[in-house]
Amino acid sequence: MTSKTDFDATNHFGDKHASVYDEKIRKVIRGYSEMHDLTYYLLKDNLTENAKILVVGIGTGHEAVTYAENQEGWHIIGVDPTPEMVKSSTNKIIQLGLADKIDVVEGKVDKLKENNFDAATSILVMQFLKDNGDKEAYLQDISAKLKKGAKFVLIDLEGEKDSEKFNLLLSAWKSHQYNTRDDKEQIDKDFEHVDADLQFIPGERIVDLLQITGFTNVCKFYQSYLFGGYIAEKA
C-alpha cells in the first residue's frame, strides 16, 4: 500500500496524537523505555557534567526530561515543528520544574540559532523523510550544529522492504501487537500507516548517510524488530 499524497508528519502529530503519544508508543514499540535508557547511558559515559545537548523531535518531552532529571549540569535544547508537541513538552517541563534546564523551540534544526552542541539525538524522526535528498539534508543540518567529536544518536525504523529479513521482523512485530493490544482494527490501521507513510531504508544506507554528512565511528547499539539505533561521532 502506498500513500496517495505526501505524508505530513507535523499534521499527523497534532492534537490527537500528542495527547495519547506517551501511552501508545510504549505499546507499539516493545523496548521503548530500554531504548531511551541505552541512549542516556551512552551519552552519560561520553559527555562532561556541563554538556549541551540537542534533542531533535522533542515530542512530548520524555527524552529531554530523562536527561535533565538525571544530570544536574546538562542543558538540553529540543526542537520540534509540531505546535501541539511543543505545547505538550513545554507543559510537562514546567510541571516538573525543569524549565531552567530545557529549552523548547518550535521549528526545524536548520532554523535553530544555537550551535556547538556536545551531542545530539534523533529518535524516530528521520524515518518520515524520503531518501531523495531529504534524509541527507536533515542529517547535514544536525551535523552542522555539533562540535567536532560530538556524539550523535540516531534511532529509526529501518530495513529493505519486501526482503526476507524485513518480512520476518515485520511479521513478528505484528504478531506481538495482536497478542498484547486489544484493538485489532486500530493495530491494522497502525500498520497501514507504517507501510504507506514510513520511509524505510536499509541499515547499510543509514550508515552511508551518516558518513556522507560528516559522522564517523558509527556503531549500532540497539535493535527491536525493525527499529535500529546507532551512535556516531562528528568527524
mmCIF file of C-alpha atoms in Angstrom:
data_model
loop_
_atom_site.group_PDB
_atom_site.id
_atom_site.type_symbol
_atom_site.label_atom_id
_atom_site.label_comp_id
_atom_site.label_asym_id
_atom_site.label_seq_id
_atom_site.Cartn_x
_atom_site.Cartn_y
_atom_site.Cartn_z
ATOM 1 C CA MET A 1 0.000 0.000 0.000
ATOM 2 C CA THR A 2 1.371 3.427 -0.861
ATOM 3 C CA SER A 3 0.440 6.940 0.152
ATOM 4 C CA LYS A 4 -1.764 8.814 -2.310
ATOM 5 C CA THR A 5 -0.319 12.101 -1.093
ATOM 6 C CA ASP A 6 2.910 13.058 0.629
ATOM 7 C CA PHE A 7 2.717 12.297 4.339
ATOM 8 C CA ASP A 8 2.834 15.351 6.629
ATOM 9 C CA ALA A 9 4.344 14.356 9.976
ATOM 10 C CA THR A 10 3.619 17.764 11.508
ATOM 11 C CA ASN A 11 -0.123 17.353 10.900
ATOM 12 C CA HIS A 12 -0.017 13.686 11.914
ATOM 13 C CA PHE A 13 1.362 14.542 15.350
ATOM 14 C CA GLY A 14 -1.230 17.201 16.005
ATOM 15 C CA ASP A 15 -3.708 17.405 18.882
ATOM 16 C CA LYS A 16 -4.973 13.822 18.819
ATOM 17 C CA HIS A 17 -1.594 12.102 18.632
ATOM 18 C CA ALA A 18 0.152 14.481 21.022
ATOM 19 C CA SER A 19 -2.378 13.707 23.760
ATOM 20 C CA VAL A 20 -2.022 9.911 23.574
ATOM 21 C CA TYR A 21 1.557 9.557 22.305
ATOM 22 C CA ASP A 22 3.292 8.689 25.597
ATOM 23 C CA GLU A 23 0.866 5.880 26.413
ATOM 24 C CA LYS A 24 0.592 4.422 22.933
ATOM 25 C CA ILE A 25 4.254 4.456 21.922
ATOM 26 C CA ARG A 26 5.154 2.046 24.723
ATOM 27 C CA LYS A 27 2.610 -0.432 23.392
ATOM 28 C CA VAL A 28 3.734 -0.098 19.785
ATOM 29 C CA ILE A 29 7.500 -0.260 20.415
ATOM 30 C CA ARG A 30 8.492 -3.060 22.739
ATOM 31 C CA GLY A 31 11.707 -1.937 24.369
ATOM 32 C CA TYR A 32 10.822 1.763 24.123
ATOM 33 C CA SER A 33 11.964 2.534 27.680
ATOM 34 C CA GLU A 34 15.121 0.459 27.255
ATOM 35 C CA MET A 35 15.861 2.340 24.019
ATOM 36 C CA HIS A 36 15.938 5.600 25.960
ATOM 37 C CA ASP A 37 17.896 4.079 28.846
ATOM 38 C CA LEU A 38 20.563 2.825 26.460
ATOM 39 C CA THR A 39 20.767 6.230 24.796
ATOM 40 C CA TYR A 40 21.056 8.038 28.129
ATOM 41 C CA TYR A 41 23.919 5.868 29.385
ATOM 42 C CA LEU A 42 25.768 6.127 26.071
ATOM 43 C CA LEU A 43 25.615 9.908 26.398
ATOM 44 C CA LYS A 44 26.388 9.915 30.120
ATOM 45 C CA ASP A 45 29.500 7.834 29.542
ATOM 46 C CA ASN A 46 30.798 10.167 26.837
ATOM 47 C CA LEU A 47 29.830 13.679 27.937
ATOM 48 C CA THR A 48 31.020 16.130 30.562
ATOM 49 C CA GLU A 49 28.905 17.263 33.503
ATOM 50 C CA ASN A 50 28.071 20.537 31.735
ATOM 51 C CA ALA A 51 27.194 19.194 28.281
ATOM 52 C CA LYS A 52 24.815 20.952 25.908
ATOM 53 C CA ILE A 53 22.539 18.507 24.078
ATOM 54 C CA LEU A 54 20.296 18.952 21.053
ATOM 55 C CA VAL A 55 17.153 16.794 21.024
ATOM 56 C CA VAL A 56 15.673 16.775 17.527
ATOM 57 C CA GLY A 57 11.952 16.000 17.640
ATOM 58 C CA ILE A 58 11.428 16.615 21.356
ATOM 59 C CA GLY A 59 7.848 15.363 21.066
ATOM 60 C CA THR A 60 6.142 15.157 24.448
ATOM 61 C CA GLY A 61 9.435 15.696 26.265
ATOM 62 C CA HIS A 62 10.103 12.241 27.728
ATOM 63 C CA GLU A 63 13.670 12.043 26.457
ATOM 64 C CA ALA A 64 14.699 15.571 27.458
ATOM 65 C CA VAL A 65 13.133 15.180 30.906
ATOM 66 C CA THR A 66 15.040 11.931 31.458
ATOM 67 C CA TYR A 67 18.345 13.680 30.774
ATOM 68 C CA ALA A 68 17.537 16.762 32.856
ATOM 69 C CA GLU A 69 16.351 14.775 35.870
ATOM 70 C CA ASN A 70 19.459 12.610 35.909
ATOM 71 C CA GLN A 71 22.162 15.134 35.039
ATOM 72 C CA GLU A 72 22.186 18.340 37.061
ATOM 73 C CA GLY A 73 24.601 20.209 34.794
ATOM 74 C CA TRP A 74 23.314 19.232 31.360
ATOM 75 C CA HIS A 75 21.414 21.797 29.322
ATOM 76 C CA ILE A 76 19.003 20.485 26.709
ATOM 77 C CA ILE A 77 17.553 22.310 23.724
ATOM 78 C CA GLY A 78 14.726 20.479 21.996
ATOM 79 C CA VAL A 79 13.251 21.347 18.610
ATOM 80 C CA ASP A 80 10.005 20.186 17.075
ATOM 81 C CA PRO A 81 7.956 21.528 14.135
ATOM 82 C CA THR A 82 4.609 20.443 15.597
ATOM 83 C CA PRO A 83 2.924 23.120 17.772
ATOM 84 C CA GLU A 84 0.937 20.545 19.766
ATOM 85 C CA MET A 85 4.082 18.596 20.639
ATOM 86 C CA VAL A 86 5.875 21.801 21.643
ATOM 87 C CA LYS A 87 2.946 22.686 23.891
ATOM 88 C CA SER A 88 2.853 19.185 25.390
ATOM 89 C CA SER A 89 6.586 19.071 26.142
ATOM 90 C CA THR A 90 6.660 22.635 27.470
ATOM 91 C CA ASN A 91 3.792 21.930 29.884
ATOM 92 C CA LYS A 92 5.500 18.762 31.128
ATOM 93 C CA ILE A 93 8.820 20.556 31.623
ATOM 94 C CA ILE A 94 7.200 23.399 33.571
ATOM 95 C CA GLN A 95 5.192 20.996 35.758
ATOM 96 C CA LEU A 96 8.371 19.133 36.657
ATOM 97 C CA GLY A 97 10.271 22.328 37.451
ATOM 98 C CA LEU A 98 12.855 21.800 34.702
ATOM 99 C CA ALA A 99 12.329 24.972 32.660
ATOM 100 C CA ASP A 100 15.782 26.278 33.619
ATOM 101 C CA LYS A 101 17.436 23.167 32.139
ATOM 102 C CA ILE A 102 15.379 22.534 28.990
ATOM 103 C CA ASP A 103 14.524 24.985 26.226
ATOM 104 C CA VAL A 104 11.898 24.037 23.637
ATOM 105 C CA VAL A 105 11.977 25.646 20.198
ATOM 106 C CA GLU A 106 9.207 25.279 17.639
ATOM 107 C CA GLY A 107 10.678 24.638 14.202
ATOM 108 C CA LYS A 108 13.321 22.600 12.437
ATOM 109 C CA VAL A 109 17.025 22.207 13.118
ATOM 110 C CA ASP A 110 18.213 24.460 10.304
ATOM 111 C CA LYS A 111 16.366 27.422 11.842
ATOM 112 C CA LEU A 112 17.958 26.964 15.286
ATOM 113 C CA LYS A 113 20.354 29.787 16.245
ATOM 114 C CA GLU A 114 22.278 27.704 18.793
ATOM 115 C CA ASN A 115 25.242 25.592 17.704
ATOM 116 C CA ASN A 116 28.382 23.924 19.119
ATOM 117 C CA PHE A 117 26.394 21.175 20.829
ATOM 118 C CA ASP A 118 28.273 18.414 22.648
ATOM 119 C CA ALA A 119 25.747 15.824 21.487
ATOM 120 C CA ALA A 120 22.507 15.396 19.579
ATOM 121 C CA THR A 121 19.790 12.786 19.356
ATOM 122 C CA SER A 122 17.243 11.979 16.659
ATOM 123 C CA ILE A 123 14.848 9.299 17.824
ATOM 124 C CA LEU A 124 12.056 8.179 15.475
ATOM 125 C CA VAL A 125 12.239 11.303 13.306
ATOM 126 C CA MET A 126 14.234 10.709 10.116
ATOM 127 C CA GLN A 127 12.016 7.734 9.233
ATOM 128 C CA PHE A 128 9.372 10.193 7.991
ATOM 129 C CA LEU A 129 11.716 11.738 5.403
ATOM 130 C CA LYS A 130 12.233 10.409 1.896
ATOM 131 C CA ASP A 131 15.646 9.254 0.734
ATOM 132 C CA ASN A 132 15.573 11.717 -2.144
ATOM 133 C CA GLY A 133 17.985 14.140 -0.524
ATOM 134 C CA ASP A 134 15.693 14.934 2.421
ATOM 135 C CA LYS A 135 17.296 12.426 4.810
ATOM 136 C CA GLU A 136 20.778 13.608 3.858
ATOM 137 C CA ALA A 137 19.845 17.281 4.269
ATOM 138 C CA TYR A 138 18.311 16.518 7.677
ATOM 139 C CA LEU A 139 21.479 14.810 8.918
ATOM 140 C CA GLN A 140 23.627 17.585 7.450
ATOM 141 C CA ASP A 141 21.624 20.185 9.390
ATOM 142 C CA ILE A 142 22.246 18.273 12.624
ATOM 143 C CA SER A 143 25.922 17.743 11.843
ATOM 144 C CA ALA A 144 26.353 21.490 11.297
ATOM 145 C CA LYS A 145 25.182 22.187 14.854
ATOM 146 C CA LEU A 146 27.721 19.886 16.541
ATOM 147 C CA LYS A 147 31.221 20.367 17.849
ATOM 148 C CA LYS A 148 34.000 18.222 16.445
ATOM 149 C CA GLY A 149 33.943 14.936 18.346
ATOM 150 C CA ALA A 150 30.319 15.387 19.473
ATOM 151 C CA LYS A 151 28.214 12.249 19.839
ATOM 152 C CA PHE A 152 25.089 11.666 17.776
ATOM 153 C CA VAL A 153 22.423 9.043 18.469
ATOM 154 C CA LEU A 154 20.028 8.093 15.668
ATOM 155 C CA ILE A 155 17.163 5.617 16.130
ATOM 156 C CA ASP A 156 14.790 4.866 13.259
ATOM 157 C CA LEU A 157 12.728 2.216 11.580
ATOM 158 C CA GLU A 158 14.973 0.538 9.030
ATOM 159 C CA GLY A 159 15.058 -2.294 6.519
ATOM 160 C CA GLU A 160 14.734 -3.179 2.870
ATOM 161 C CA LYS A 161 11.003 -3.566 2.247
ATOM 162 C CA ASP A 162 9.872 -6.955 0.918
ATOM 163 C CA SER A 163 13.195 -8.610 1.762
ATOM 164 C CA GLU A 164 13.123 -11.889 3.700
ATOM 165 C CA LYS A 165 14.637 -10.252 6.792
ATOM 166 C CA PHE A 166 12.182 -7.348 6.653
ATOM 167 C CA ASN A 167 9.147 -9.617 6.368
ATOM 168 C CA LEU A 168 10.403 -11.846 9.186
ATOM 169 C CA LEU A 169 10.710 -8.921 11.609
ATOM 170 C CA LEU A 170 7.526 -7.195 10.427
ATOM 171 C CA SER A 171 5.502 -10.391 10.899
ATOM 172 C CA ALA A 172 6.835 -10.902 14.425
ATOM 173 C CA TRP A 173 6.143 -7.261 15.301
ATOM 174 C CA LYS A 174 2.545 -7.611 14.068
ATOM 175 C CA SER A 175 2.087 -10.861 15.980
ATOM 176 C CA HIS A 176 3.393 -9.190 19.129
ATOM 177 C CA GLN A 177 0.923 -6.312 18.689
ATOM 178 C CA TYR A 178 -2.068 -8.607 18.099
ATOM 179 C CA ASN A 179 -1.232 -10.531 21.263
ATOM 180 C CA THR A 180 -0.577 -7.572 23.567
ATOM 181 C CA ARG A 181 -3.150 -4.996 22.414
ATOM 182 C CA ASP A 182 -6.933 -5.387 22.296
ATOM 183 C CA ASP A 183 -7.936 -3.194 19.356
ATOM 184 C CA LYS A 184 -7.272 -5.233 16.184
ATOM 185 C CA GLU A 185 -8.838 -2.578 13.949
ATOM 186 C CA GLN A 186 -6.506 0.096 15.320
ATOM 187 C CA ILE A 187 -3.484 -2.204 15.003
ATOM 188 C CA ASP A 188 -4.357 -2.773 11.338
ATOM 189 C CA LYS A 189 -4.594 0.995 10.822
ATOM 190 C CA ASP A 190 -1.230 1.465 12.550
ATOM 191 C CA PHE A 191 0.466 -0.972 10.202
ATOM 192 C CA GLU A 192 -1.213 0.579 7.177
ATOM 193 C CA HIS A 193 0.395 3.840 8.322
ATOM 194 C CA VAL A 194 3.769 2.127 8.710
ATOM 195 C CA ASP A 195 3.525 0.685 5.206
ATOM 196 C CA ALA A 196 2.243 3.817 3.486
ATOM 197 C CA ASP A 197 3.982 6.659 5.283
ATOM 198 C CA LEU A 198 7.285 5.475 6.772
ATOM 199 C CA GLN A 199 10.347 5.855 4.565
ATOM 200 C CA PHE A 200 12.358 2.680 5.162
ATOM 201 C CA ILE A 201 15.985 2.370 4.105
ATOM 202 C CA PRO A 202 18.404 -0.468 4.928
ATOM 203 C CA GLY A 203 20.776 -0.127 7.854
ATOM 204 C CA GLU A 204 23.681 -0.005 5.414
ATOM 205 C CA ARG A 205 22.170 3.090 3.818
ATOM 206 C CA ILE A 206 21.779 4.742 7.238
ATOM 207 C CA VAL A 207 25.480 4.190 7.910
ATOM 208 C CA ASP A 208 26.289 5.559 4.458
ATOM 209 C CA LEU A 209 24.212 8.700 5.054
ATOM 210 C CA LEU A 210 25.875 9.278 8.421
ATOM 211 C CA GLN A 211 29.311 9.058 6.849
ATOM 212 C CA ILE A 212 28.328 11.343 3.959
ATOM 213 C CA THR A 213 27.107 14.009 6.386
ATOM 214 C CA GLY A 214 30.239 14.204 8.499
ATOM 215 C CA PHE A 215 29.995 11.395 11.027
ATOM 216 C CA THR A 216 32.484 8.660 11.782
ATOM 217 C CA ASN A 217 32.886 5.695 14.165
ATOM 218 C CA VAL A 218 29.304 4.573 13.504
ATOM 219 C CA CYS A 219 28.239 1.804 15.893
ATOM 220 C CA LYS A 220 24.901 0.011 16.067
ATOM 221 C CA PHE A 221 23.763 -0.437 19.679
ATOM 222 C CA TYR A 222 20.029 -1.212 19.518
ATOM 223 C CA GLN A 223 17.598 -3.429 17.623
ATOM 224 C CA SER A 224 13.926 -4.121 18.296
ATOM 225 C CA TYR A 225 12.198 -5.771 15.350
ATOM 226 C CA LEU A 226 12.526 -3.100 12.620
ATOM 227 C CA PHE A 227 13.847 -0.347 14.903
ATOM 228 C CA GLY A 228 17.597 0.210 14.806
ATOM 229 C CA GLY A 229 19.784 2.531 16.892
ATOM 230 C CA TYR A 230 23.226 3.956 16.070
ATOM 231 C CA ILE A 231 25.770 6.135 17.812
ATOM 232 C CA ALA A 232 28.288 8.119 15.772
ATOM 233 C CA GLU A 233 30.816 10.893 16.223
ATOM 234 C CA LYS A 234 31.129 14.251 14.448
ATOM 235 C CA ALA A 235 34.333 14.000 12.418
#
